[in-house]
Amino acid sequence: MKAHDGMYIGGAWRAAAGHDGIAVVNPVDEQVIAEVPAGTAEDVDAAVRAARAALPGWAATPPAERAAKLAALRERLAARKDEIAETISAELGAPLPFAQAVQAGLPIAVAGSYAELAATYAFEEKVGNSTVHLEPVGVVGAITPWNYPLHQIVNKVAPALAAGCTVVLKPAEDTPLTAQLFAEAVHEAGLPAGVFNLVTGLGPVAGQALAEHEGVDLVSFTGSTAVGKRIGATAGAAVKRVALELGGKSANVILPSADLAKAVAVGVANVMGNSGQTCSAWTRMLVHAGQYDEAVELASAAAAKYTVGDRVGPLVNAKQRERVRGYIEAGVREGARIVAGGADAPLERGYYVAPTVFADVTPDMTIAQEEIFGPVVSIIKYEDEDDALRIANGTVYGLAGAVWAGDEAEAVAFARRMDTGQVDINGGRFNPLAPFGGYKQSGVGRELGVHGLTEYLQTKSLQF
């Protein structure tokens, strides 16, 4: 696939400072499809300088004009939806229907929501004898993951631009082509030079340089909790703001009164989407002891419907595939029972792992505590609601979850006791306007909607 051989800095594509490149590999056939430049600290510095130069003008731009530019960006993304989906399918391996509906469709909707919000949000209010101004934080360093490449870019860039911030983006090295398409859309939408800048590169080099740069006022990162801790420590030393969307080990709690067949089927589907490479996936299915055997049979049958290479794509790279296989092997060693799938390679080529379901999982097992990031469901038995709550809250994470019950009020009452940032009730739909983010080691801050916008604002009060 065609790729730019430079960085998008200051409104134009320019040569990278170094000569090293990053190969982009299609996970389906393990073939190199493109190469992008590996950015250096020098590239990051140039991008930050461009963002700082553009900041005063963009911050002073009336919100209605910023909204118009975001609306134009949304239109350019929509016009290239098919190209975006094909690119994500090629560099991530996502099946094309999923790439079109979710990977491309969802971020287009989010971009539109911020165009509307920028035009209607009250950036100033009266509080007694004070006028309170909400102003842009400044230059944002956005570091995004590979699992939802465009969605995570839009989740950070759109609210930052709506707030009046300028941005330097460092996308994941596995999916840089999507980021380049986004930069092209920004250019076509006519945003002022330097308002958005793109540096491709490796995390330990370009990502670290961006997080440490003294010209960056806020670092917004989505990725592993381990890396998030390092970024948080770096930002803390400089008293710099951070927004961190990190790992998850979400519980799908099926109460005895629930429609068991539906809850199990939707729960398995939730994990299989994007080949399990979703931080908010409900990877722990909690079932009452009296319904456990039936739930195991239902989950095994449901997983069998997700054919590899058709409904379930590959994992993003060989390292991720081996990581997931390692967790499956650990589950077996610790006494869990495989009832679907397993660690064996399902196809001769491609970074695939078969949809896998574990039974006889105890809450202290590795597969019940650590984020696997693959198509693996662990079914855990509980005795009563207090036991279910203890298990649901019994990890270091708190990103998402689900509760099923015959009575909605019963499910809501349980959900309110869960230590997690988002809970779906009886299969509630994802809402791109609702705040998304976690408790505990799942992160700091929120994305999407009004709450996502306020992450990029700071407060000034004037007393009269």
GROMACS .gro file of N, CA and C in nm, residues 352-427:
model
  228
  352TYR      N    1  -0.299  -1.603   1.378
  352TYR     CA    2  -0.430  -1.639   1.431
  352TYR      C    3  -0.419  -1.718   1.563
  353VAL      N    4  -0.521  -1.697   1.645
  353VAL     CA    5  -0.544  -1.780   1.763
  353VAL      C    6  -0.691  -1.818   1.761
  354ALA      N    7  -0.721  -1.943   1.785
  354ALA     CA    8  -0.860  -1.989   1.781
  354ALA      C    9  -0.941  -1.929   1.895
  355PRO      N   10  -1.068  -1.895   1.870
  355PRO     CA   11  -1.155  -1.852   1.980
  355PRO      C   12  -1.155  -1.957   2.091
  356THR      N   13  -1.120  -1.914   2.210
  356THR     CA   14  -1.093  -2.008   2.320
  356THR      C   15  -1.181  -1.977   2.441
  357VAL      N   16  -1.237  -2.083   2.499
  357VAL     CA   17  -1.319  -2.070   2.620
  357VAL      C   18  -1.263  -2.163   2.727
  358PHE      N   19  -1.241  -2.106   2.845
  358PHE     CA   20  -1.193  -2.182   2.961
  358PHE      C   21  -1.306  -2.201   3.062
  359ALA      N   22  -1.317  -2.322   3.113
  359ALA     CA   23  -1.403  -2.351   3.228
  359ALA      C   24  -1.315  -2.384   3.349
  360ASP      N   25  -1.377  -2.396   3.464
  360ASP     CA   26  -1.307  -2.429   3.589
  360ASP      C   27  -1.198  -2.326   3.622
  361VAL      N   28  -1.227  -2.201   3.590
  361VAL     CA   29  -1.133  -2.093   3.619
  361VAL      C   30  -1.161  -2.039   3.759
  362THR      N   31  -1.057  -2.022   3.838
  362THR     CA   32  -1.072  -1.963   3.971
  362THR      C   33  -1.023  -1.818   3.966
  363PRO      N   34  -1.075  -1.732   4.055
  363PRO     CA   35  -1.043  -1.590   4.045
  363PRO      C   36  -0.896  -1.555   4.057
  364ASP      N   37  -0.815  -1.643   4.118
  364ASP     CA   38  -0.674  -1.610   4.138
  364ASP      C   39  -0.584  -1.658   4.024
  365MET      N   40  -0.640  -1.726   3.926
  365MET     CA   41  -0.558  -1.774   3.814
  365MET      C   42  -0.506  -1.657   3.730
  366THR      N   43  -0.395  -1.680   3.665
  366THR     CA   44  -0.336  -1.576   3.579
  366THR      C   45  -0.434  -1.529   3.474
  367ILE      N   46  -0.506  -1.622   3.410
  367ILE     CA   47  -0.597  -1.583   3.304
  367ILE      C   48  -0.719  -1.508   3.356
  368ALA      N   49  -0.741  -1.509   3.488
  368ALA     CA   50  -0.850  -1.434   3.548
  368ALA      C   51  -0.804  -1.300   3.605
  369GLN      N   52  -0.674  -1.277   3.606
  369GLN     CA   53  -0.619  -1.155   3.667
  369GLN      C   54  -0.551  -1.063   3.567
  370GLU      N   55  -0.490  -1.119   3.464
  370GLU     CA   56  -0.411  -1.039   3.372
  370GLU      C   57  -0.481  -1.023   3.238
  371GLU      N   58  -0.455  -0.909   3.174
  371GLU     CA   59  -0.517  -0.880   3.045
  371GLU      C   60  -0.450  -0.964   2.936
  372ILE      N   61  -0.528  -1.046   2.868
  372ILE     CA   62  -0.475  -1.137   2.767
  372ILE      C   63  -0.470  -1.069   2.630
  373PHE      N   64  -0.570  -0.991   2.596
  373PHE     CA   65  -0.581  -0.918   2.470
  373PHE      C   66  -0.586  -1.014   2.351
  374GLY      N   67  -0.671  -1.112   2.363
  374GLY     CA   68  -0.694  -1.208   2.257
  374GLY      C   69  -0.832  -1.268   2.274
  375PRO      N   70  -0.874  -1.357   2.183
  375PRO     CA   71  -1.010  -1.413   2.186
  375PRO      C   72  -1.026  -1.525   2.289
  376VAL      N   73  -1.015  -1.488   2.416
  376VAL     CA   74  -1.015  -1.586   2.524
  376VAL      C   75  -1.116  -1.545   2.631
  377VAL      N   76  -1.209  -1.635   2.663
  377VAL     CA   77  -1.309  -1.613   2.767
  377VAL      C   78  -1.282  -1.707   2.883
  378SER      N   79  -1.285  -1.653   3.004
  378SER     CA   80  -1.270  -1.734   3.125
  378SER      C   81  -1.401  -1.736   3.201
  379ILE      N   82  -1.459  -1.855   3.223
  379ILE     CA   83  -1.587  -1.866   3.294
  379ILE      C   84  -1.560  -1.901   3.440
  380ILE      N   85  -1.610  -1.816   3.528
  380ILE     CA   86  -1.582  -1.827   3.671
  380ILE      C   87  -1.713  -1.848   3.747
  381LYS      N   88  -1.712  -1.939   3.840
  381LYS     CA   89  -1.830  -1.973   3.920
  381LYS      C   90  -1.838  -1.884   4.045
  382TYR      N   91  -1.961  -1.841   4.079
  382TYR     CA   92  -1.981  -1.770   4.205
  382TYR      C   93  -2.097  -1.832   4.281
  383GLU      N   94  -2.102  -1.808   4.413
  383GLU     CA   95  -2.203  -1.870   4.500
  383GLU      C   96  -2.324  -1.781   4.524
  384ASP      N   97  -2.301  -1.651   4.544
  384ASP     CA   98  -2.410  -1.557   4.566
  384ASP      C   99  -2.365  -1.420   4.517
  385GLU      N  100  -2.453  -1.318   4.529
  385GLU     CA  101  -2.420  -1.187   4.473
  385GLU      C  102  -2.297  -1.124   4.539
  386ASP      N  103  -2.283  -1.140   4.668
  386ASP     CA  104  -2.166  -1.083   4.735
  386ASP      C  105  -2.038  -1.149   4.683
  387ASP      N  106  -2.044  -1.278   4.658
  387ASP     CA  107  -1.929  -1.349   4.602
  387ASP      C  108  -1.902  -1.299   4.460
  388ALA      N  109  -2.006  -1.279   4.382
  388ALA     CA  110  -1.989  -1.229   4.246
  388ALA      C  111  -1.926  -1.090   4.246
  389LEU      N  112  -1.970  -1.006   4.340
  389LEU     CA  113  -1.914  -0.871   4.348
  389LEU      C  114  -1.768  -0.875   4.388
  390ARG      N  115  -1.735  -0.961   4.482
  390ARG     CA  116  -1.595  -0.975   4.524
  390ARG      C  117  -1.507  -1.017   4.407
  391ILE      N  118  -1.554  -1.110   4.327
  391ILE     CA  119  -1.476  -1.156   4.213
  391ILE      C  120  -1.468  -1.047   4.106
  392ALA      N  121  -1.581  -0.982   4.077
  392ALA     CA  122  -1.583  -0.877   3.975
  392ALA      C  123  -1.486  -0.764   4.008
  393ASN      N  124  -1.479  -0.727   4.135
  393ASN     CA  125  -1.392  -0.617   4.178
  393ASN      C  126  -1.252  -0.664   4.216
  394GLY      N  127  -1.225  -0.792   4.197
  394GLY     CA  128  -1.101  -0.849   4.250
  394GLY      C  129  -0.982  -0.848   4.157
  395THR      N  130  -0.969  -0.744   4.074
  395THR     CA  131  -0.847  -0.726   3.993
  395THR      C  132  -0.798  -0.583   4.010
  396VAL      N  133  -0.681  -0.554   3.955
  396VAL     CA  134  -0.628  -0.418   3.963
  396VAL      C  135  -0.694  -0.327   3.862
  397TYR      N  136  -0.778  -0.384   3.775
  397TYR     CA  137  -0.841  -0.305   3.668
  397TYR      C  138  -0.983  -0.265   3.704
  398GLY      N  139  -1.036  -0.169   3.628
  398GLY     CA  140  -1.174  -0.127   3.645
  398GLY      C  141  -1.219  -0.043   3.527
  399LEU      N  142  -1.214  -0.101   3.407
  399LEU     CA  143  -1.245  -0.024   3.286
  399LEU      C  144  -1.391  -0.035   3.245
  400ALA      N  145  -1.441  -0.158   3.234
  400ALA     CA  146  -1.577  -0.177   3.185
  400ALA      C  147  -1.637  -0.301   3.249
  401GLY      N  148  -1.753  -0.342   3.202
  401GLY     CA  149  -1.818  -0.460   3.255
  401GLY      C  150  -1.961  -0.469   3.208
  402ALA      N  151  -2.028  -0.574   3.251
  402ALA     CA  152  -2.168  -0.595   3.214
  402ALA      C  153  -2.240  -0.667   3.327
  403VAL      N  154  -2.370  -0.641   3.338
  403VAL     CA  155  -2.455  -0.711   3.434
  403VAL      C  156  -2.584  -0.750   3.362
  404TRP      N  157  -2.626  -0.874   3.384
  404TRP     CA  158  -2.750  -0.925   3.327
  404TRP      C  159  -2.842  -0.972   3.440
  405ALA      N  160  -2.968  -0.934   3.431
  405ALA     CA  161  -3.067  -0.979   3.529
  405ALA      C  162  -3.205  -0.971   3.467
  406GLY      N  163  -3.300  -1.051   3.519
  406GLY     CA  164  -3.436  -1.046   3.468
  406GLY      C  165  -3.504  -0.914   3.495
  407ASP      N  166  -3.464  -0.849   3.602
  407ASP     CA  167  -3.519  -0.719   3.639
  407ASP      C  168  -3.409  -0.614   3.623
  408GLU      N  169  -3.436  -0.510   3.547
  408GLU     CA  170  -3.335  -0.408   3.521
  408GLU      C  171  -3.287  -0.342   3.650
  409ALA      N  172  -3.378  -0.316   3.742
  409ALA     CA  173  -3.339  -0.252   3.868
  409ALA      C  174  -3.240  -0.338   3.945
  410GLU      N  175  -3.256  -0.470   3.937
  410GLU     CA  176  -3.163  -0.560   4.004
  410GLU      C  177  -3.023  -0.548   3.943
  411ALA      N  178  -3.019  -0.540   3.811
  411ALA     CA  179  -2.890  -0.526   3.742
  411ALA      C  180  -2.824  -0.393   3.774
  412VAL      N  181  -2.904  -0.287   3.776
  412VAL     CA  182  -2.850  -0.153   3.807
  412VAL      C  183  -2.795  -0.148   3.948
  413ALA      N  184  -2.866  -0.207   4.042
  413ALA     CA  185  -2.820  -0.208   4.181
  413ALA      C  186  -2.685  -0.277   4.193
  414PHE      N  187  -2.666  -0.386   4.120
  414PHE     CA  188  -2.537  -0.455   4.123
  414PHE      C  189  -2.431  -0.371   4.054
  415ALA      N  190  -2.464  -0.312   3.940
  415ALA     CA  191  -2.368  -0.232   3.864
  415ALA      C  192  -2.314  -0.115   3.945
  416ARG      N  193  -2.400  -0.055   4.027
  416ARG     CA  194  -2.356   0.059   4.107
  416ARG      C  195  -2.249   0.019   4.209
  417ARG      N  196  -2.238  -0.108   4.241
  417ARG     CA  197  -2.139  -0.155   4.338
  417ARG      C  198  -2.009  -0.199   4.271
  418MET      N  199  -2.006  -0.200   4.141
  418MET     CA  200  -1.886  -0.244   4.069
  418MET      C  201  -1.784  -0.130   4.059
  419ASP      N  202  -1.657  -0.163   4.079
  419ASP     CA  203  -1.550  -0.064   4.071
  419ASP      C  204  -1.500  -0.056   3.928
  420THR      N  205  -1.581   0.007   3.843
  420THR     CA  206  -1.545   0.014   3.702
  420THR      C  207  -1.609   0.135   3.638
  421GLY      N  208  -1.549   0.184   3.530
  421GLY     CA  209  -1.591   0.311   3.473
  421GLY      C  210  -1.713   0.304   3.384
  422GLN      N  211  -1.744   0.187   3.330
  422GLN     CA  212  -1.859   0.176   3.240
  422GLN      C  213  -1.919   0.036   3.254
  423VAL      N  214  -2.050   0.028   3.268
  423VAL     CA  215  -2.118  -0.101   3.282
  423VAL      C  216  -2.237  -0.106   3.186
  424ASP      N  217  -2.246  -0.212   3.107
  424ASP     CA  218  -2.359  -0.233   3.018
  424ASP      C  219  -2.465  -0.316   3.091
  425ILE      N  220  -2.588  -0.269   3.087
  425ILE     CA  221  -2.698  -0.335   3.154
  425ILE      C  222  -2.779  -0.415   3.052
  426ASN      N  223  -2.785  -0.546   3.070
  426ASN     CA  224  -2.863  -0.633   2.982
  426ASN      C  225  -2.833  -0.608   2.835
  427GLY      N  226  -2.704  -0.593   2.804
  427GLY     CA  227  -2.663  -0.577   2.665
  427GLY      C  228  -2.678  -0.437   2.609
   0.00000   0.00000   0.00000
